[in-house]
Amino acid sequence: MSDSAVFSKRQSIEQVEEGTELAPKFDEHGLIPCVTTDFETGEVLMHAYMNREALLKSIELGEAVYWSRSRKTLWHKGATSGLVQTIREMRIDDDQDCVWLRVDVAGGASCHVGYRSCFYRSVTVGSIRGEKADLKFVESEKVFDPTEVYGDAPNPTQL
Amino acid sequence: MSDSAVFSKRQSIEQVEEGTELAPKFDEHGLIPCVTTDFETGEVLMHAYMNREALLKSIELGEAVYWSRSRKTLWHKGATSGLVQTIREMRIDDDQDCVWLRVDVAGGASCHVGYRSCFYRSVTVGSIRGEKADLKFVESEKVFDPTEVYGDAPNPTQL
């Protein structure tokens, strides 16, 4: 089924910013970024991308479906790990080029490295220009062992 | 001053995922996405981009500095509107290709349309495939009048 049945055409700034039609903007790769937060704590769990089909499926299923840029495939989060993300609320931003998902996570973890959030390290701010920036771990323990969950599947991190 | 004094080179997956060096990945446009949330409420305020200089300046100043893709210039948030974002915490994700800022916002608003958050509309989830998706306003009132604050500056939203 064509997604034009669900998404509206972007026709004016007023429609996009102040209207009630979903008229998402996909970038030159056909993707829209998505911020996913924990519904209860507000913690940012991950930042990923959706293509049209992933956004359609997320709306239809009520579960997070992304586009994996490393694997170049639709990515129903939790299909491998069991860590399904149930969408409690989906939001879209002013110019409709970013999605925000507020989710409940089965198993309490979202990060392929094993942490609860992908953002498990902080950067020291207010340092003197020219000093090497240091990271601090804000999560001290992994929620799961990635080698047990993902086996020898290729690591999605790219250098 | 060269940013190589602050950022580390990306050399291995272990270093990037499990290390304490800041080794950010900028995309083919030299940008890294940034999610900005309200420190107190956890609400996602905006999603923007930084180039190397914006990330350096944010770390140095402790205030959010982005790269404006529409204006093609460094964008010290609040320089025009007064709605400066003070960084309470900066985080980086597992593969270091996304920044999360937790901020206090002077004036309580972050969106150029006048709302507190850029994500002032929700998308109905769980609808039947093929139905037109509807947006609902989750913020009912603007915090400020954008024409008063920005005057006749061009609207950054692009169709």
Short mmCIF file of C-alpha atoms in Angstrom, two decimals:
data_model
loop_
_atom_site.label_atom_id
_atom_site.label_comp_id
_atom_site.label_asym_id
_atom_site.label_seq_id
_atom_site.Cartn_x
_atom_site.Cartn_y
_atom_site.Cartn_z
CA MET A 1 0.00 0.00 0.00
CA SER A 2 1.29 3.43 -0.89
CA ASP A 3 2.48 5.53 2.01
CA SER A 4 0.83 8.54 0.40
CA ALA A 5 -2.35 7.23 1.99
CA VAL A 6 -0.79 7.91 5.41
CA PHE A 7 1.67 10.76 4.88
CA SER A 8 0.63 14.14 3.51
CA LYS A 9 2.54 16.13 0.90
CA ARG A 10 4.60 19.03 2.26
CA GLN A 11 2.94 22.08 0.78
CA SER A 12 3.49 25.10 3.01
CA ILE A 13 5.39 26.13 6.12
CA GLU A 14 2.10 26.81 7.89
CA GLN A 15 0.83 23.30 7.11
CA VAL A 16 4.08 21.68 8.25
CA GLU A 17 4.55 23.73 11.44
CA GLU A 18 1.02 24.50 12.59
CA GLY A 19 -1.11 21.85 10.90
CA THR A 20 -2.43 18.47 11.95
CA GLU A 21 -1.25 16.48 8.92
CA LEU A 22 1.76 14.18 9.20
CA ALA A 23 4.06 15.39 6.41
CA PRO A 24 7.49 14.04 7.35
CA LYS A 25 10.66 15.14 5.61
CA PHE A 26 13.08 12.38 4.67
CA ASP A 27 16.68 13.34 3.90
CA GLU A 28 18.65 12.64 0.71
CA HIS A 29 19.07 9.02 1.87
CA GLY A 30 15.32 8.66 2.44
CA LEU A 31 15.78 8.72 6.22
CA ILE A 32 14.40 10.68 9.18
CA PRO A 33 16.23 10.71 12.52
CA CYS A 34 14.45 9.32 15.57
CA VAL A 35 15.14 10.04 19.24
CA THR A 36 13.91 7.32 21.60
CA THR A 37 13.40 8.00 25.30
CA ASP A 38 12.24 5.90 28.23
CA PHE A 39 8.61 6.83 28.94
CA GLU A 40 9.04 6.68 32.71
CA THR A 41 12.47 8.23 33.27
CA GLY A 42 12.80 10.50 30.23
CA GLU A 43 16.28 9.12 29.64
CA VAL A 44 17.43 9.20 26.02
CA LEU A 45 17.92 5.54 25.12
CA MET A 46 19.06 5.80 21.53
CA HIS A 47 19.19 7.84 18.35
CA ALA A 48 18.40 5.99 15.14
CA TYR A 49 16.86 6.44 11.72
CA MET A 50 13.64 5.43 9.99
CA ASN A 51 12.82 5.23 6.33
CA ARG A 52 9.22 5.55 5.11
CA GLU A 53 8.46 1.88 5.67
CA ALA A 54 9.96 1.89 9.19
CA LEU A 55 7.87 4.92 10.15
CA LEU A 56 4.74 3.34 8.67
CA LYS A 57 5.38 0.07 10.50
CA SER A 58 6.07 1.85 13.79
CA ILE A 59 2.75 3.71 13.49
CA GLU A 60 0.92 0.52 12.53
CA LEU A 61 2.50 -1.82 15.14
CA GLY A 62 2.96 0.57 18.03
CA GLU A 63 6.48 -0.85 18.37
CA ALA A 64 9.72 0.78 17.29
CA VAL A 65 10.89 -0.18 13.81
CA TYR A 66 14.02 1.51 12.51
CA TRP A 67 16.17 1.39 9.38
CA SER A 68 19.56 -0.11 10.08
CA ARG A 69 22.13 1.90 8.16
CA SER A 70 24.88 -0.64 8.84
CA ARG A 71 22.82 -3.68 7.84
CA LYS A 72 20.73 -1.83 5.24
CA THR A 73 17.51 -3.46 6.35
CA LEU A 74 14.34 -2.79 8.32
CA TRP A 75 15.09 -3.28 12.00
CA HIS A 76 12.25 -4.27 14.29
CA LYS A 77 13.98 -3.42 17.57
CA GLY A 78 14.03 -6.45 19.84
CA ALA A 79 13.58 -9.06 17.11
CA THR A 80 17.01 -10.51 18.00
CA SER A 81 17.50 -9.35 21.59
CA GLY A 82 13.91 -9.52 22.83
CA LEU A 83 14.26 -5.90 23.95
CA VAL A 84 11.11 -4.73 22.13
CA GLN A 85 10.24 -1.04 22.48
CA THR A 86 6.52 -0.42 22.95
CA ILE A 87 5.56 3.07 21.82
CA ARG A 88 3.63 4.99 24.47
CA GLU A 89 3.76 8.22 22.51
CA MET A 90 5.15 9.31 19.14
CA ARG A 91 5.92 12.96 18.49
CA ILE A 92 7.09 14.94 15.49
CA ASP A 93 9.00 18.22 15.57
CA ASP A 94 8.15 21.66 14.18
CA ASP A 95 9.48 21.17 10.65
CA GLN A 96 8.65 17.45 10.72
CA ASP A 97 12.18 16.22 10.05
CA CYS A 98 12.63 14.34 13.34
CA VAL A 99 10.59 11.78 15.28
CA TRP A 100 10.55 11.36 19.07
CA LEU A 101 9.41 8.00 20.48
CA ARG A 102 8.54 7.62 24.15
CA VAL A 103 8.74 3.89 24.86
CA ASP A 104 8.60 1.13 27.41
CA VAL A 105 11.49 -1.30 26.92
CA ALA A 106 11.13 -5.00 27.62
CA GLY A 107 14.22 -6.06 29.58
CA GLY A 108 15.16 -2.48 30.41
CA ALA A 109 18.03 -2.15 27.95
CA SER A 110 18.35 -0.59 24.52
CA CYS A 111 22.04 -0.51 23.72
CA HIS A 112 23.84 -3.18 21.69
CA VAL A 113 26.88 -2.76 23.98
CA GLY A 114 24.73 -3.99 26.86
CA TYR A 115 23.89 -0.77 28.68
CA ARG A 116 20.43 0.58 29.48
CA SER A 117 20.94 3.65 27.32
CA CYS A 118 23.34 4.10 24.40
CA PHE A 119 24.38 7.34 26.13
CA TYR A 120 26.28 5.73 28.98
CA ARG A 121 29.16 8.22 28.99
CA SER A 122 29.32 11.94 29.72
CA VAL A 123 31.68 14.55 28.31
CA THR A 124 33.24 17.04 30.72
CA VAL A 125 31.96 20.49 29.82
CA GLY A 126 33.61 23.83 30.60
CA SER A 127 37.12 22.55 30.05
CA ILE A 128 39.91 24.77 28.78
CA ARG A 129 40.17 24.89 25.02
CA GLY A 130 42.86 22.59 23.73
CA GLU A 131 42.66 20.06 26.52
CA LYS A 132 41.90 16.48 25.57
CA ALA A 133 38.23 15.81 26.32
CA ASP A 134 37.56 13.01 28.79
CA LEU A 135 34.57 10.70 29.03
CA LYS A 136 33.09 9.45 32.29
CA PHE A 137 30.91 6.35 32.57
CA VAL A 138 27.51 7.28 34.01
CA GLU A 139 26.27 3.68 33.89
CA SER A 140 28.47 1.36 35.86
CA GLU A 141 27.09 -2.03 34.89
CA LYS A 142 25.81 -3.65 31.74
CA VAL A 143 22.23 -4.93 31.82
CA PHE A 144 23.06 -7.87 29.56
CA ASP A 145 26.04 -9.57 27.98
CA PRO A 146 26.03 -8.67 24.28
CA THR A 147 27.94 -11.78 23.20
CA GLU A 148 25.24 -13.95 24.77
CA VAL A 149 22.43 -11.98 23.14
CA TYR A 150 23.88 -11.24 19.71
CA GLY A 151 26.38 -14.10 19.36
CA ASP A 152 28.80 -13.44 16.55
CA ALA A 153 26.57 -11.01 14.63
CA PRO A 154 28.69 -8.16 13.23
CA ASN A 155 29.04 -5.13 15.51
CA PRO A 156 27.08 -2.21 14.00
CA THR A 157 29.61 0.41 15.11
CA GLN A 158 31.60 1.80 12.19
CA LEU A 159 34.85 3.72 12.51
CA MET B 1 43.73 25.87 17.61
CA SER B 2 43.38 22.46 16.06
CA ASP B 3 40.50 20.36 17.34
CA SER B 4 42.83 17.33 17.31
CA ALA B 5 43.99 18.62 20.68
CA VAL B 6 40.49 17.92 22.05
CA PHE B 7 39.10 15.07 19.94
CA SER B 8 40.80 11.71 19.64
CA LYS B 9 41.22 9.76 16.41
CA ARG B 10 38.82 6.84 15.93
CA GLN B 11 41.07 3.80 16.00
CA SER B 12 39.13 0.77 17.19
CA ILE B 13 35.61 -0.29 18.12
CA GLU B 14 36.76 -0.98 21.67
CA GLN B 15 38.22 2.50 22.03
CA VAL B 16 35.07 4.12 20.61
CA GLU B 17 32.53 2.03 22.56
CA GLU B 18 34.29 1.25 25.83
CA GLY B 19 36.97 3.93 26.11
CA THR B 20 37.18 7.30 27.82
CA GLU B 21 38.41 9.32 24.83
CA LEU B 22 36.05 11.62 22.97
CA ALA B 23 36.33 10.45 19.36
CA PRO B 24 33.21 11.80 17.68
CA LYS B 25 32.11 10.73 14.22
CA PHE B 26 31.02 13.50 11.89
CA ASP B 27 28.96 12.56 8.85
CA GLU B 28 29.75 13.27 5.20
CA HIS B 29 28.62 16.88 5.75
CA GLY B 30 30.92 17.23 8.77
CA LEU B 31 27.97 17.14 11.17
CA ILE B 32 26.93 15.16 14.24
CA PRO B 33 23.29 15.10 15.38
CA CYS B 34 22.47 16.45 18.83
CA VAL B 35 19.42 15.71 20.99
CA THR B 36 18.67 18.40 23.57
CA THR B 37 16.46 17.67 26.58
CA ASP B 38 15.26 19.74 29.52
CA PHE B 39 17.39 18.79 32.53
CA GLU B 40 14.48 18.91 34.95
CA THR B 41 11.62 17.37 32.98
CA GLY B 42 13.51 15.13 30.54
CA GLU B 43 11.39 16.52 27.71
CA VAL B 44 13.07 16.48 24.30
CA LEU B 45 13.32 20.15 23.35
CA MET B 46 14.98 19.95 19.96
CA HIS B 47 17.11 17.94 17.56
CA ALA B 48 19.88 19.80 15.81
CA TYR B 49 23.38 19.37 14.39
CA MET B 50 26.90 20.39 15.39
CA ASN B 51 30.04 20.63 13.32
CA ARG B 52 33.48 20.32 14.94
CA GLU B 53 33.63 23.96 15.88
CA ALA B 54 30.11 23.93 17.39
CA LEU B 55 30.95 20.88 19.51
CA LEU B 56 34.22 22.48 20.63
CA LYS B 57 32.48 25.73 21.53
CA SER B 58 29.72 23.91 23.42
CA ILE B 59 32.32 22.05 25.48
CA GLU B 60 34.28 25.25 26.09
CA LEU B 61 31.33 27.56 26.89
CA GLY B 62 29.00 25.15 28.63
CA GLU B 63 26.22 26.58 26.45
CA ALA B 64 24.65 24.96 23.42
CA VAL B 65 26.21 25.96 20.11
CA TYR B 66 24.87 24.28 16.99
CA TRP B 67 25.47 24.46 13.25
CA SER B 68 22.54 25.95 11.41
CA ARG B 69 22.02 23.96 8.25
CA SER B 70 19.56 26.51 6.84
CA ARG B 71 21.73 29.56 7.57
CA LYS B 72 25.05 27.71 7.11
CA THR B 73 26.58 29.34 10.16
CA LEU B 74 27.50 28.63 13.78
CA TRP B 75 24.42 29.11 15.91
CA HIS B 76 24.86 30.04 19.54
CA LYS B 77 21.36 29.19 20.70
CA GLY B 78 19.72 32.17 22.35
CA ALA B 79 21.91 34.82 20.69
CA THR B 80 18.82 36.25 18.98
CA SER B 81 15.99 35.05 21.21
CA GLY B 82 17.72 35.22 24.59
CA LEU B 83 16.71 31.58 25.13
CA VAL B 84 20.23 30.43 25.99
CA GLN B 85 20.66 26.73 26.81
CA THR B 86 23.01 26.10 29.73
CA ILE B 87 24.51 22.62 29.54
CA ARG B 88 24.08 20.68 32.77
CA GLU B 89 25.35 17.46 31.22
CA MET B 90 26.69 16.41 27.82
CA ARG B 91 26.62 12.76 26.80
CA ILE B 92 27.85 10.81 23.80
CA ASP B 93 26.44 7.54 22.52
CA ASP B 94 28.03 4.12 22.07
CA ASP B 95 29.50 4.64 18.62
CA GLN B 96 30.03 8.37 19.28
CA ASP B 97 27.95 9.59 16.36
CA CYS B 98 25.33 11.43 18.43
CA VAL B 99 25.45 13.99 21.27
CA TRP B 100 22.85 14.37 24.03
CA LEU B 101 22.67 17.71 25.87
CA ARG B 102 20.76 18.06 29.13
CA VAL B 103 20.10 21.78 29.53
CA ASP B 104 18.42 24.52 31.50
CA VAL B 105 16.67 26.94 29.16
CA ALA B 106 16.43 30.63 29.93
CA GLY B 107 12.84 31.69 29.25
CA GLY B 108 11.60 28.13 29.17
CA ALA B 109 11.24 27.80 25.40
CA SER B 110 13.40 26.28 22.70
CA CYS B 111 11.29 26.21 19.54
CA HIS B 112 11.38 28.91 16.87
CA VAL B 113 7.61 28.48 16.40
CA GLY B 114 7.17 29.69 20.00
CA TYR B 115 6.53 26.45 21.84
CA ARG B 116 8.48 25.08 24.81
CA SER B 117 9.61 22.02 22.86
CA CYS B 118 9.91 21.62 19.10
CA PHE B 119 8.00 18.36 19.59
CA TYR B 120 4.63 19.97 20.37
CA ARG B 121 2.56 17.50 18.33
CA SER B 122 1.95 13.78 18.73
CA VAL B 123 1.23 11.19 16.04
CA THR B 124 -1.55 8.71 16.67
CA VAL B 125 -0.01 5.25 16.86
CA GLY B 126 -1.74 1.93 16.26
CA SER B 127 -3.89 3.23 13.44
CA ILE B 128 -5.02 1.04 10.59
CA ARG B 129 -2.61 0.97 7.70
CA GLY B 130 -3.64 3.28 4.93
CA GLU B 131 -5.45 5.76 7.10
CA LYS B 132 -4.25 9.34 6.98
CA ALA B 133 -2.12 9.98 10.07
CA ASP B 134 -3.34 12.76 12.36
CA LEU B 135 -1.35 15.03 14.62
CA LYS B 136 -2.57 16.25 18.00
CA PHE B 137 -1.18 19.34 19.74
CA VAL B 138 0.27 18.39 23.12
CA GLU B 139 1.23 21.97 23.94
CA SER B 140 -1.75 24.28 23.83
CA GLU B 141 -0.09 27.68 24.14
CA LYS B 142 3.00 29.31 22.76
CA VAL B 143 5.52 30.58 25.30
CA PHE B 144 6.47 33.53 23.11
CA ASP B 145 5.41 35.26 19.93
CA PRO B 146 8.00 34.38 17.27
CA THR B 147 7.34 37.51 15.19
CA GLU B 148 8.18 39.67 18.21
CA VAL B 149 11.34 37.71 18.96
CA TYR B 150 12.68 36.99 15.48
CA GLY B 151 11.12 39.87 13.55
CA ASP B 152 11.31 39.24 9.82
CA ALA B 153 14.26 36.82 9.96
CA PRO B 154 13.71 33.99 7.45
CA ASN B 155 11.91 30.94 8.82
CA PRO B 156 14.39 28.03 9.06
CA THR B 157 11.79 25.41 8.08
CA GLN B 158 12.39 24.09 4.58
CA LEU B 159 9.82 22.21 2.53
#
